[in-house]
Coordinates of C-alpha atoms in Angstrom, one line a residue:
M29 CA 6.3 119.3 -45.6
K30 CA 4.0 116.8 -44.7
V31 CA 1.6 117.2 -41.5
R32 CA 3.1 114.1 -40.2
S33 CA 6.9 115.0 -40.7
L34 CA 5.6 118.3 -38.9
L35 CA 4.0 116.3 -36.3
A36 CA 7.1 114.1 -35.9
L37 CA 9.3 117.3 -35.6
T38 CA 7.2 118.7 -32.9
I39 CA 7.3 116.0 -30.9
T40 CA 10.9 115.9 -31.1
V41 CA 11.8 119.5 -30.3
A42 CA 9.4 118.8 -27.1
L43 CA 11.3 116.3 -25.8
V44 CA 14.5 117.3 -26.3
P45 CA 14.4 119.5 -23.3
V46 CA 13.0 116.5 -21.7
V47 CA 16.1 114.8 -22.2
V48 CA 18.7 117.7 -21.6
F49 CA 16.5 118.5 -18.0
F50 CA 16.4 114.5 -17.4
A51 CA 19.9 114.4 -18.1
A52 CA 21.5 117.2 -16.0
P53 CA 19.8 115.7 -12.7
L54 CA 20.6 112.1 -13.3
S55 CA 24.4 113.3 -13.9
R56 CA 24.6 114.9 -10.6
L57 CA 22.7 111.9 -9.1
V58 CA 25.4 109.6 -10.5
E59 CA 28.3 111.8 -8.7
A60 CA 26.8 112.2 -5.8
E61 CA 26.2 108.2 -5.5
R62 CA 29.6 107.6 -6.5
D63 CA 30.8 110.1 -4.2
A64 CA 29.0 109.2 -1.6
G65 CA 30.3 105.5 -2.1
V66 CA 33.7 106.7 -1.7
R67 CA 33.2 108.7 1.4
T68 CA 31.8 105.7 3.2
M69 CA 34.7 103.8 1.9
Q70 CA 37.4 106.3 3.5
E71 CA 35.4 106.6 6.8
A72 CA 35.3 102.9 7.2
A73 CA 39.1 102.9 6.7
R74 CA 40.0 105.9 8.7
A75 CA 37.6 104.0 11.9
T76 CA 39.8 100.6 11.2
S77 CA 42.9 102.8 11.1
L78 CA 41.7 104.4 14.9
A79 CA 40.9 100.8 15.8
V80 CA 44.6 99.8 14.7
D81 CA 45.5 102.6 16.8
A82 CA 43.9 101.9 20.0
Q83 CA 45.7 98.5 20.0
W84 CA 49.0 100.7 20.2
Y85 CA 48.1 103.3 22.7
E86 CA 47.4 99.8 24.8
V87 CA 50.7 98.9 24.1
I88 CA 52.2 102.0 25.0
G89 CA 50.2 102.0 28.1
L90 CA 51.9 98.9 28.8
V91 CA 55.3 99.5 28.5
R92 CA 55.0 102.7 30.0
A93 CA 53.6 101.1 33.0
T94 CA 56.4 98.5 32.9
S95 CA 59.1 101.2 32.5
N96 CA 58.0 102.9 35.6
S97 CA 59.3 99.4 37.6
S98 CA 60.9 100.2 40.9
K99 CA 63.2 97.4 39.8
L100 CA 64.6 99.0 36.8
E101 CA 65.0 102.3 38.8
S102 CA 67.0 100.3 41.6
N103 CA 68.9 98.7 39.1
Q104 CA 67.4 95.5 40.0
M105 CA 68.4 93.8 36.5
A106 CA 67.8 89.9 37.7
A107 CA 64.6 90.8 39.2
F108 CA 63.3 93.4 36.4
G109 CA 64.4 90.5 33.8
G110 CA 61.9 88.3 36.0
K111 CA 59.2 90.6 35.9
A112 CA 59.5 91.0 31.9
R113 CA 59.3 87.3 31.4
S114 CA 56.1 86.9 33.5
L115 CA 54.7 90.2 31.4
V116 CA 55.1 88.8 28.1
Q117 CA 54.3 85.3 29.2
G118 CA 51.4 84.1 26.9
R119 CA 51.1 87.1 24.8
S120 CA 52.9 85.9 22.0
S121 CA 55.3 88.8 22.4
Y122 CA 58.8 89.3 23.6
L123 CA 60.8 92.3 25.4
V124 CA 64.4 93.5 25.2
L125 CA 65.5 96.3 27.4
F126 CA 69.1 98.2 25.8
D127 CA 71.2 100.1 27.4
H128 CA 71.9 103.6 25.5
E129 CA 74.8 102.0 23.6
G130 CA 72.8 99.5 22.4
Q131 CA 73.7 96.6 24.1
Q132 CA 71.2 94.0 24.9
L133 CA 70.6 93.6 28.9
I134 CA 67.5 91.5 28.9
N135 CA 65.9 89.8 26.0
T136 CA 62.6 87.2 27.1
S137 CA 62.8 85.5 23.7
M138 CA 66.3 84.0 25.1
S139 CA 66.6 81.8 27.8
T140 CA 68.0 83.0 30.9
D141 CA 71.3 81.0 31.4
A142 CA 72.1 82.0 27.7
A143 CA 74.5 84.6 27.2
L144 CA 73.4 87.9 25.5
P145 CA 75.3 88.8 22.2
D146 CA 77.1 92.0 21.8
T147 CA 74.7 94.1 20.1
R148 CA 76.2 97.7 20.1
A149 CA 77.3 97.5 16.6
V150 CA 74.5 96.5 15.1
S151 CA 71.9 98.4 17.2
G152 CA 73.7 101.3 18.7
A153 CA 72.9 104.2 16.4
R154 CA 69.0 102.9 16.4
I155 CA 69.2 103.2 20.2
A156 CA 70.8 106.5 19.9
S157 CA 68.1 107.6 17.6
V158 CA 65.4 106.6 19.6
L159 CA 67.1 108.3 22.7
A160 CA 67.4 111.6 20.8
A161 CA 63.8 111.8 19.5
D162 CA 62.7 111.0 23.1
K163 CA 59.2 109.8 22.2
P164 CA 57.8 105.9 20.9
V165 CA 59.2 104.5 17.7
I166 CA 56.8 102.0 16.0
S167 CA 58.5 100.0 13.8
N168 CA 57.7 98.5 10.1
L169 CA 56.9 94.9 9.3
L170 CA 59.8 92.8 11.0
R171 CA 60.7 89.1 10.9
A172 CA 61.6 87.6 14.0
P173 CA 65.0 85.9 14.1
G174 CA 64.9 82.3 13.9
A175 CA 60.8 82.1 14.3
G176 CA 59.6 82.1 10.5
R177 CA 57.0 84.6 12.0
H178 CA 56.5 88.4 11.0
V179 CA 56.1 90.7 14.2
V180 CA 55.9 94.5 14.7
A181 CA 57.6 96.7 17.5
L182 CA 57.4 99.5 19.7
E183 CA 60.8 100.9 21.4
F184 CA 60.1 103.0 24.0
P185 CA 63.2 105.4 25.9
V186 CA 63.4 105.5 29.2
H187 CA 65.2 108.4 31.4
L188 CA 66.1 107.2 34.9
P189 CA 68.2 109.3 37.5
E190 CA 71.9 109.4 37.8
N191 CA 71.7 109.5 33.6
R192 CA 70.6 106.0 33.0
N193 CA 69.1 105.8 29.8
Y194 CA 68.0 102.8 28.1
V195 CA 64.9 101.5 25.4
M196 CA 62.7 99.1 26.1
S197 CA 61.7 97.0 22.7
Y198 CA 58.5 95.2 22.8
G199 CA 57.5 93.1 20.0
F200 CA 54.2 90.9 19.2
D201 CA 53.1 88.6 16.7
A202 CA 51.8 91.1 13.6
A203 CA 48.8 88.5 13.6
L204 CA 47.6 90.1 16.6
L205 CA 46.5 93.1 14.6
A206 CA 43.4 91.1 12.9
Q207 CA 41.8 92.2 16.2
A208 CA 41.4 95.5 14.9
L209 CA 39.9 94.5 11.4
P210 CA 36.4 93.8 10.5
P211 CA 35.8 89.9 10.6
P212 CA 36.1 88.3 7.2
A213 CA 33.1 87.3 5.1
P214 CA 32.5 86.4 1.6
G215 CA 31.3 89.6 -0.3
R216 CA 32.5 91.7 2.1
A217 CA 35.1 94.5 2.0
V218 CA 38.8 93.6 2.7
F219 CA 40.7 95.3 5.0
R220 CA 44.7 95.5 4.8
I221 CA 47.4 96.9 7.0
Y222 CA 50.4 98.0 5.0
D223 CA 53.9 99.7 6.8
R224 CA 55.5 102.6 5.8
E225 CA 57.5 101.0 3.2
G226 CA 54.0 99.5 1.6
R227 CA 54.6 96.0 3.1
L228 CA 51.6 94.1 4.3
I229 CA 51.2 93.6 7.7
Q230 CA 48.0 92.2 8.5
S231 CA 44.7 91.4 6.2
N232 CA 41.3 90.1 7.0
R233 CA 41.4 87.8 4.2
L234 CA 42.6 84.4 4.2
P235 CA 45.8 83.7 3.4
T236 CA 46.9 87.0 4.5
G237 CA 50.0 87.2 2.9
A238 CA 51.8 89.5 5.5
G239 CA 55.2 90.1 4.1
S240 CA 54.1 90.7 0.5
Q241 CA 55.1 94.3 -1.2
A242 CA 52.0 96.0 -2.0
P243 CA 50.4 96.0 -5.7
A244 CA 51.8 98.7 -7.7
P245 CA 49.0 101.3 -7.8
I246 CA 48.6 101.0 -3.9
A247 CA 52.1 101.1 -3.7
A248 CA 52.5 104.0 -5.6
A249 CA 49.6 106.2 -4.0
I250 CA 51.6 105.5 -0.5
Q251 CA 54.8 106.7 -2.1
A252 CA 53.0 110.0 -2.9
G253 CA 50.7 109.8 0.2
D254 CA 47.7 109.4 -2.0
A255 CA 44.2 108.8 0.1
G256 CA 41.8 108.9 -2.9
L257 CA 40.1 106.0 -5.0
I258 CA 42.8 103.8 -6.5
R259 CA 41.7 101.4 -9.3
T260 CA 43.9 98.0 -8.8
G261 CA 43.1 96.4 -12.0
D262 CA 42.1 93.3 -10.5
G263 CA 38.1 94.3 -10.2
T264 CA 38.6 96.4 -6.9
Y265 CA 38.6 99.7 -5.9
T266 CA 40.9 100.7 -2.9
V267 CA 41.2 103.9 -0.4
L268 CA 43.8 104.7 1.8
A269 CA 43.6 106.2 5.1
R270 CA 47.1 107.2 7.0
S271 CA 47.6 106.6 11.0
A272 CA 49.1 110.1 12.3
L273 CA 50.7 107.5 15.4
T274 CA 52.4 104.7 13.2
G275 CA 52.9 106.1 9.8
W276 CA 51.1 102.8 8.4
W277 CA 48.5 102.9 6.0
I278 CA 45.2 101.2 6.2
A279 CA 43.6 99.7 2.9
M280 CA 40.3 98.8 2.5
S281 CA 39.1 97.5 -1.0
E282 CA 35.3 97.3 -2.7
T283 CA 34.8 95.5 -5.8
T284 CA 33.9 97.9 -8.9
E285 CA 30.8 95.9 -9.0
K286 CA 29.9 97.5 -5.1
V287 CA 31.1 101.0 -6.1
D288 CA 29.9 101.6 -9.6
G289 CA 27.2 98.6 -9.7
T290 CA 24.5 101.3 -8.4
T291 CA 25.5 104.2 -10.5
E292 CA 25.5 101.7 -13.7
R293 CA 22.5 100.3 -13.1
T294 CA 20.9 103.9 -12.3
V295 CA 22.1 105.1 -15.9
L296 CA 21.0 101.7 -17.8
L297 CA 17.1 101.9 -16.1
S298 CA 17.2 105.7 -16.5
G299 CA 18.3 105.1 -20.3
L300 CA 15.7 102.4 -20.9
G301 CA 12.8 104.3 -19.4
L302 CA 14.0 107.7 -21.6
A303 CA 14.1 105.0 -24.9
L304 CA 10.7 103.8 -24.0
A305 CA 9.3 107.3 -23.5
L306 CA 10.6 107.9 -27.2
A307 CA 9.3 105.1 -28.7
L308 CA 6.0 105.6 -27.3
A309 CA 6.1 109.4 -28.2
I310 CA 6.9 108.3 -31.8
A311 CA 4.2 105.6 -32.2
T312 CA 1.6 108.4 -30.8
A313 CA 2.9 110.8 -33.2
W314 CA 2.2 108.4 -35.5
A315 CA -1.1 107.7 -34.8
L316 CA -2.1 110.9 -34.1
S317 CA -0.7 112.1 -37.6
D318 CA -2.5 109.4 -39.4
R319 CA -5.8 110.7 -37.7
I320 CA -5.4 114.2 -38.4
A321 CA -4.4 113.7 -41.9
K322 CA -7.9 111.7 -42.3
A323 CA -9.6 114.7 -40.8
I324 CA -8.2 116.9 -43.1
A325 CA -9.2 114.4 -46.1
Q326 CA -12.3 114.6 -44.7
T327 CA -12.8 118.1 -44.2
S328 CA -11.3 118.7 -47.9
A329 CA -13.7 116.2 -49.1
A330 CA -16.7 117.9 -47.5
A331 CA -15.1 121.3 -49.3
R332 CA -15.2 120.0 -52.5
A333 CA -18.6 118.4 -52.1
L334 CA -20.0 122.1 -51.0
G335 CA -18.1 123.4 -54.0
A336 CA -19.8 121.3 -56.3
G337 CA -23.4 121.9 -54.3
A338 CA -23.9 118.2 -53.7
G339 CA -22.5 118.1 -50.2
G340 CA -24.2 118.5 -46.5
P341 CA -22.6 120.3 -43.5
P342 CA -19.1 120.2 -42.6
Q343 CA -18.4 116.7 -40.8
R344 CA -17.8 117.0 -37.4
S345 CA -15.2 114.5 -37.2
G346 CA -12.8 116.3 -38.4
I347 CA -13.2 119.6 -35.8
D348 CA -12.9 116.7 -33.2
E349 CA -9.5 115.5 -34.4
L350 CA -8.3 118.8 -34.4
D351 CA -9.5 119.2 -30.7
H352 CA -7.9 116.3 -29.9
L353 CA -4.9 117.5 -31.2
E354 CA -4.9 120.4 -28.6
E355 CA -5.4 117.9 -25.9
S356 CA -2.6 116.2 -27.1
V357 CA -0.3 119.6 -26.8
Y358 CA -1.9 119.8 -23.4
Q359 CA -1.0 117.1 -22.3
A360 CA 2.1 117.2 -23.6
N361 CA 3.2 120.6 -21.7
R362 CA 1.8 118.5 -18.7
L363 CA 4.6 115.8 -19.5
L364 CA 7.1 119.0 -19.3
T365 CA 5.9 120.2 -16.4
E366 CA 6.0 117.2 -14.4
A367 CA 9.6 116.1 -16.1
A368 CA 10.5 120.0 -14.1
L369 CA 8.9 119.2 -10.7
E370 CA 11.0 115.9 -10.7
R371 CA 14.1 117.8 -11.9
E372 CA 13.7 120.1 -9.1
R373 CA 12.7 117.2 -7.0
L374 CA 15.6 115.4 -7.5
L375 CA 17.9 118.8 -7.4
V376 CA 16.2 119.3 -4.0
Q377 CA 17.1 115.8 -2.9
T378 CA 21.0 116.1 -4.3
Q379 CA 20.9 119.5 -1.9
Q380 CA 19.3 117.9 1.3
A381 CA 22.1 114.8 0.7
R382 CA 25.0 117.2 0.4
E383 CA 24.0 119.1 3.4
V384 CA 23.4 115.7 5.3
A385 CA 27.1 115.0 4.2
D386 CA 28.3 118.3 5.0
A387 CA 26.9 118.2 8.4
Q388 CA 28.4 114.9 9.2
N389 CA 31.9 116.2 7.9
R390 CA 31.4 119.0 10.2
A391 CA 30.8 117.0 13.1
K392 CA 33.3 115.0 12.1
D393 CA 35.9 117.4 12.1
E394 CA 34.7 119.3 15.1
F395 CA 35.0 116.0 16.9
L396 CA 38.8 115.6 15.7
A397 CA 39.7 118.9 16.8
M398 CA 38.0 118.2 20.1
L399 CA 39.6 115.0 20.3
G400 CA 43.2 116.4 19.5
H401 CA 42.6 119.4 22.3
E402 CA 41.3 116.5 24.6
L403 CA 44.5 114.8 24.4
R404 CA 46.7 117.6 24.2
N405 CA 45.6 119.2 27.2
P406 CA 47.2 116.2 29.7
M407 CA 50.4 116.7 27.8
A408 CA 51.6 119.9 29.2
P409 CA 51.4 118.6 32.7
I410 CA 52.9 115.3 31.8
S411 CA 55.8 117.0 29.9
M412 CA 56.6 119.1 33.2
A413 CA 56.5 116.3 35.2
A414 CA 58.6 114.1 32.9
H415 CA 61.0 116.8 33.0
M416 CA 61.1 116.9 36.9
L417 CA 61.9 113.4 37.0
S418 CA 65.4 114.3 35.0
L419 CA 66.5 116.9 37.2
P420 CA 69.0 115.6 39.5
N421 CA 68.6 115.5 43.3
L422 CA 64.9 115.6 43.0
D423 CA 63.3 114.9 46.6
A424 CA 60.6 112.3 47.4
A425 CA 58.2 114.9 48.0
K426 CA 58.9 116.3 44.1
L427 CA 59.1 113.0 43.0
R428 CA 55.8 111.3 44.3
H429 CA 54.0 114.8 42.8
A430 CA 55.3 113.9 39.6
G431 CA 54.5 110.3 39.8
Q432 CA 51.0 111.8 41.0
V433 CA 50.5 114.3 38.1
I434 CA 51.6 111.6 35.3
G435 CA 49.3 109.2 36.4
R436 CA 46.1 111.2 36.6
Q437 CA 46.6 112.6 33.2
V438 CA 47.4 109.2 31.9
E439 CA 44.6 107.7 33.6
H440 CA 42.6 111.0 31.6
M441 CA 43.9 109.8 28.4
N442 CA 42.9 106.2 29.2
R443 CA 39.2 106.9 29.5
L444 CA 38.9 108.9 26.7
V445 CA 40.6 106.3 24.3
N446 CA 38.0 103.9 26.5
D447 CA 35.0 106.0 25.4
L448 CA 36.4 105.8 22.1
L449 CA 36.4 102.0 21.9
D450 CA 33.2 101.8 23.8
V451 CA 31.3 103.4 21.4
S452 CA 33.0 101.4 18.6
R453 CA 32.1 98.2 19.8
V454 CA 28.8 99.4 20.6
T455 CA 27.9 100.7 17.5
R456 CA 29.8 97.5 15.7
G457 CA 27.7 95.2 17.5
L458 CA 30.9 93.9 19.3
I459 CA 30.2 93.5 22.5
S460 CA 27.7 91.3 24.7
L461 CA 25.5 91.7 27.7
E462 CA 25.5 89.4 30.8
R463 CA 22.0 89.4 31.7
K464 CA 20.5 88.6 34.9
P465 CA 18.0 89.8 37.4
L466 CA 18.9 93.1 38.9
R467 CA 17.4 95.0 41.6
I468 CA 17.7 98.7 40.2
Q469 CA 17.8 100.1 43.4
S470 CA 21.4 98.9 43.7
I471 CA 22.3 99.7 39.9
I472 CA 21.1 103.6 41.2
A473 CA 23.3 103.3 44.3
S474 CA 26.4 101.7 42.6
A475 CA 26.0 105.0 39.7
I476 CA 26.1 107.1 42.8
E477 CA 28.9 106.0 44.6
Q478 CA 30.5 106.5 41.2
A479 CA 29.6 109.9 40.3
S480 CA 29.5 111.4 43.9
S481 CA 33.2 112.6 43.6
I482 CA 32.0 115.1 40.6
V483 CA 28.8 115.5 42.3
E484 CA 30.4 116.6 45.9
A485 CA 33.0 118.8 43.7
G486 CA 29.9 120.8 42.3
R487 CA 28.2 121.1 45.6
H488 CA 24.7 119.6 44.5
E489 CA 22.0 118.3 46.1
L490 CA 21.0 114.9 44.7
V491 CA 17.8 113.6 45.2
V492 CA 16.7 109.8 44.9
E493 CA 12.9 108.7 44.7
T494 CA 12.8 105.0 44.2
G495 CA 9.8 104.0 46.6
K496 CA 10.0 101.0 48.8
Q497 CA 9.0 98.3 46.3
P498 CA 12.2 96.7 45.0
L499 CA 11.9 96.8 40.5
W500 CA 13.5 94.0 39.0
I501 CA 15.0 94.2 35.3
S502 CA 16.7 91.7 33.5
G503 CA 20.3 93.8 32.3
D504 CA 23.8 93.9 32.4
A505 CA 24.9 95.4 35.6
I506 CA 28.1 96.9 34.5
R507 CA 26.9 98.6 31.7
L508 CA 23.6 100.0 33.4
V509 CA 26.0 101.8 35.9
Q510 CA 27.9 103.3 33.0
V511 CA 24.4 104.3 31.5
L512 CA 23.3 106.0 34.6
T513 CA 26.6 107.4 35.9
N514 CA 27.0 108.9 32.2
L515 CA 23.8 110.4 32.8
L516 CA 24.5 111.8 36.6
V517 CA 27.5 113.0 35.2
N518 CA 26.2 114.7 32.3
A519 CA 23.4 116.2 34.6
V520 CA 26.4 117.5 37.1
K521 CA 28.4 118.9 34.0
Y522 CA 25.4 121.3 32.6
S523 CA 24.2 122.8 35.9
P524 CA 25.6 125.3 38.0
P525 CA 27.1 124.5 41.6
D526 CA 24.8 124.4 44.6
T527 CA 22.0 122.9 42.3
R528 CA 19.1 120.4 42.5
I529 CA 19.5 117.0 40.9
V530 CA 16.3 114.5 41.1
M531 CA 16.9 110.7 39.9
R532 CA 13.3 108.9 39.9
A533 CA 12.7 105.1 39.3
G534 CA 8.8 103.9 39.5
A535 CA 7.2 101.2 37.5
D536 CA 4.1 101.9 34.9
G537 CA 2.4 98.2 34.3
D538 CA 5.5 95.4 33.2
T539 CA 8.1 98.7 32.2
L540 CA 10.1 100.3 34.5
V541 CA 10.7 104.4 34.2
L542 CA 14.3 106.0 35.1
S543 CA 14.8 109.7 35.1
V544 CA 17.5 111.7 35.7
A545 CA 16.1 115.7 35.9
D546 CA 18.1 118.5 36.6
N547 CA 17.6 122.6 36.6
G548 CA 21.1 123.0 34.9
T549 CA 21.7 125.0 31.8
G550 CA 18.9 123.0 29.5
I551 CA 19.1 121.8 26.0
E552 CA 18.3 124.3 23.0
P553 CA 15.7 123.4 20.8
D554 CA 17.5 122.7 17.8
L555 CA 20.0 120.4 19.8
L556 CA 17.2 118.2 21.3
P557 CA 16.3 116.2 18.1
R558 CA 19.9 115.2 17.5
I559 CA 21.4 115.2 21.1
F560 CA 21.8 111.1 21.1
D561 CA 23.9 111.3 17.9
L562 CA 27.6 110.6 18.1
F563 CA 29.4 114.1 18.9
S564 CA 26.5 116.0 19.5
Q565 CA 27.2 118.5 22.5
G566 CA 25.6 122.0 23.6
A567 CA 27.6 124.7 23.9
R568 CA 30.8 124.7 26.2
R569 CA 31.1 127.3 28.8
P570 CA 34.3 129.2 28.8
D571 CA 36.1 127.4 31.6
R572 CA 35.6 124.1 29.4
A573 CA 34.0 122.7 32.6
A574 CA 31.5 120.7 30.3
G575 CA 34.1 118.8 28.3
G576 CA 34.0 116.0 26.6
L577 CA 33.8 114.3 23.6
G578 CA 30.2 114.2 23.1
L579 CA 30.4 110.5 23.0
G580 CA 28.3 109.8 26.7
L581 CA 25.0 110.3 25.2
A582 CA 25.4 108.3 22.5
L583 CA 26.6 105.4 24.3
V584 CA 23.8 105.7 26.6
R585 CA 21.3 105.0 23.9
K586 CA 22.9 102.4 22.2
I587 CA 23.5 100.2 25.7
V588 CA 19.3 101.0 26.5
E589 CA 18.3 99.8 23.1
L590 CA 20.5 96.9 23.4
H591 CA 18.4 96.2 26.8
G592 CA 15.4 96.5 24.4
G593 CA 14.7 99.8 25.9
T594 CA 14.3 103.7 24.8
V595 CA 15.6 106.8 26.0
T596 CA 14.4 110.6 25.7
A597 CA 15.3 114.1 26.6
S598 CA 13.0 116.8 27.1
S599 CA 13.6 120.4 28.3
E600 CA 11.6 123.5 28.0
G601 CA 14.8 125.3 26.4
A602 CA 18.1 127.0 27.4
G603 CA 18.6 127.7 31.0
K604 CA 15.3 125.7 32.2
G605 CA 16.7 122.3 32.9
S606 CA 16.5 119.2 31.3
C607 CA 15.1 115.7 32.1
F608 CA 16.1 112.2 30.4
T609 CA 13.8 109.2 31.0
I610 CA 14.8 105.6 30.1
R611 CA 12.2 103.2 29.9
L612 CA 13.1 99.2 30.3
P613 CA 11.3 96.0 30.6
M614 CA 10.6 94.7 34.1
C615 CA 11.1 90.9 35.0
D616 CA 10.4 89.0 38.0
A617 CA 12.3 88.4 41.1
P618 CA 14.8 85.8 41.1
V619 CA 13.2 82.5 42.7
E620 CA 15.2 82.5 45.7
T621 CA 14.3 86.2 46.2
Q622 CA 10.9 85.4 46.6
L623 CA 11.4 82.4 49.1
A624 CA 13.2 84.6 51.4

């Protein structure tokens, strides 16, 4: 075998491990990129499902409040009908009240002087099932009679004393659900809402095609309850997220280019790089083999000349070529080492990405479990109060107590939902600030007023140090009061009773510095770097007094950043208190204030 063939074989054998070791992490990297893209789509679909559910929670709250009308309870149907008509006026909605037999008693979609049809045969069985289930029922997509438009409806059971049972049906234009979908834009993902039968309710792509049946792959996935990646055959991928509240499905569709494009480009560029490396290696081997062959030929000629007694000492050129060969082997080994190090680096990056994804999944799972617990807690007192309301001969005091219990728990649930909506709007950039010059002392006073009840309940000493000089900033008063209230409530929740909380405000050049400090439980060092992340919380006390969803500080940071400021947290450790510091740009006092 010739030297050239041997050298080519050597280079080939040396590059095979490089190819193998390069292909393995590349495959893992491609798989990780694809999985990350699918997870991102699934999270977007689930977030949109939560936004749709939030709309329904608002509708349920509206219908529940309407069902508590004293006019309905006192059987003043004409007066209640007037209230129902005023409720739906301008809302693109209607309200129908059925008795327990399915007969319409009030229908806001008909004129007040029109006779209501006998609907017992058509609606009796459906109304009976709603009353038997004793929980709100959300419909699939419906077509409004004679209106040529699609609607969705909520049927809400109402139980009143003297065994008076009604079902309140509240329907509205399905197009209103588009408010929960991301705004349409060229090149962006398409979001669609399908009902339980796979019919399209709403889409953020125009025309929406409401009422049409889902494409066969999506319909099959809905039927099977499959939320994985679906290839729809029209150049797009789709993922599904099912709402536990409505049973509807949120479909997010992206082009295959967006899902697979990065992966394909990565594979293509890597393949081209590998091919180029192989080509360069072959060319190098050819050149080196030629040089080695020449060196050997020179050495042979010198040896023959020496044997014939006519030559001189061996030419150093032959030894130099061998030295160059050794150097090439060394360089090849160095390339192999670098390739191995690069492979390890890629593996470490892949592992780190997987750990980040696992941490995010754990945070999401913990948040969902926490949200379920926080939403489930009010159900027991509400259920007990509802049971009391169904008891005969209930005296006024117990009736009032039951109503107060339901009101408090519903208010608690509304606060949780409002926190979720606030964070969703802020993170998606859907809120706008109504900025105007504000005196920080008045903002602090409003925040203290809102948090006074929880401060007094914990018997805390609240110290406020703002100085005598007015401090002015440009901002949204409601949002800034929300920020300071969140920090005060946070300080109270994580401080034992009878402790001191200090709020300070002062100027540092053109910057306003606000701080809220306490001497409570403090912040663990491992929690401090992510204290402002969504769903991050410290350890809960056994009495759950420091409960919540972990949204408050994330909302604080977003609102402060929208005002052009920063917020930081500091703590010397567990049990040594904490301090939250806000820095905001100051502005000049209003002209009328300066003149006064």
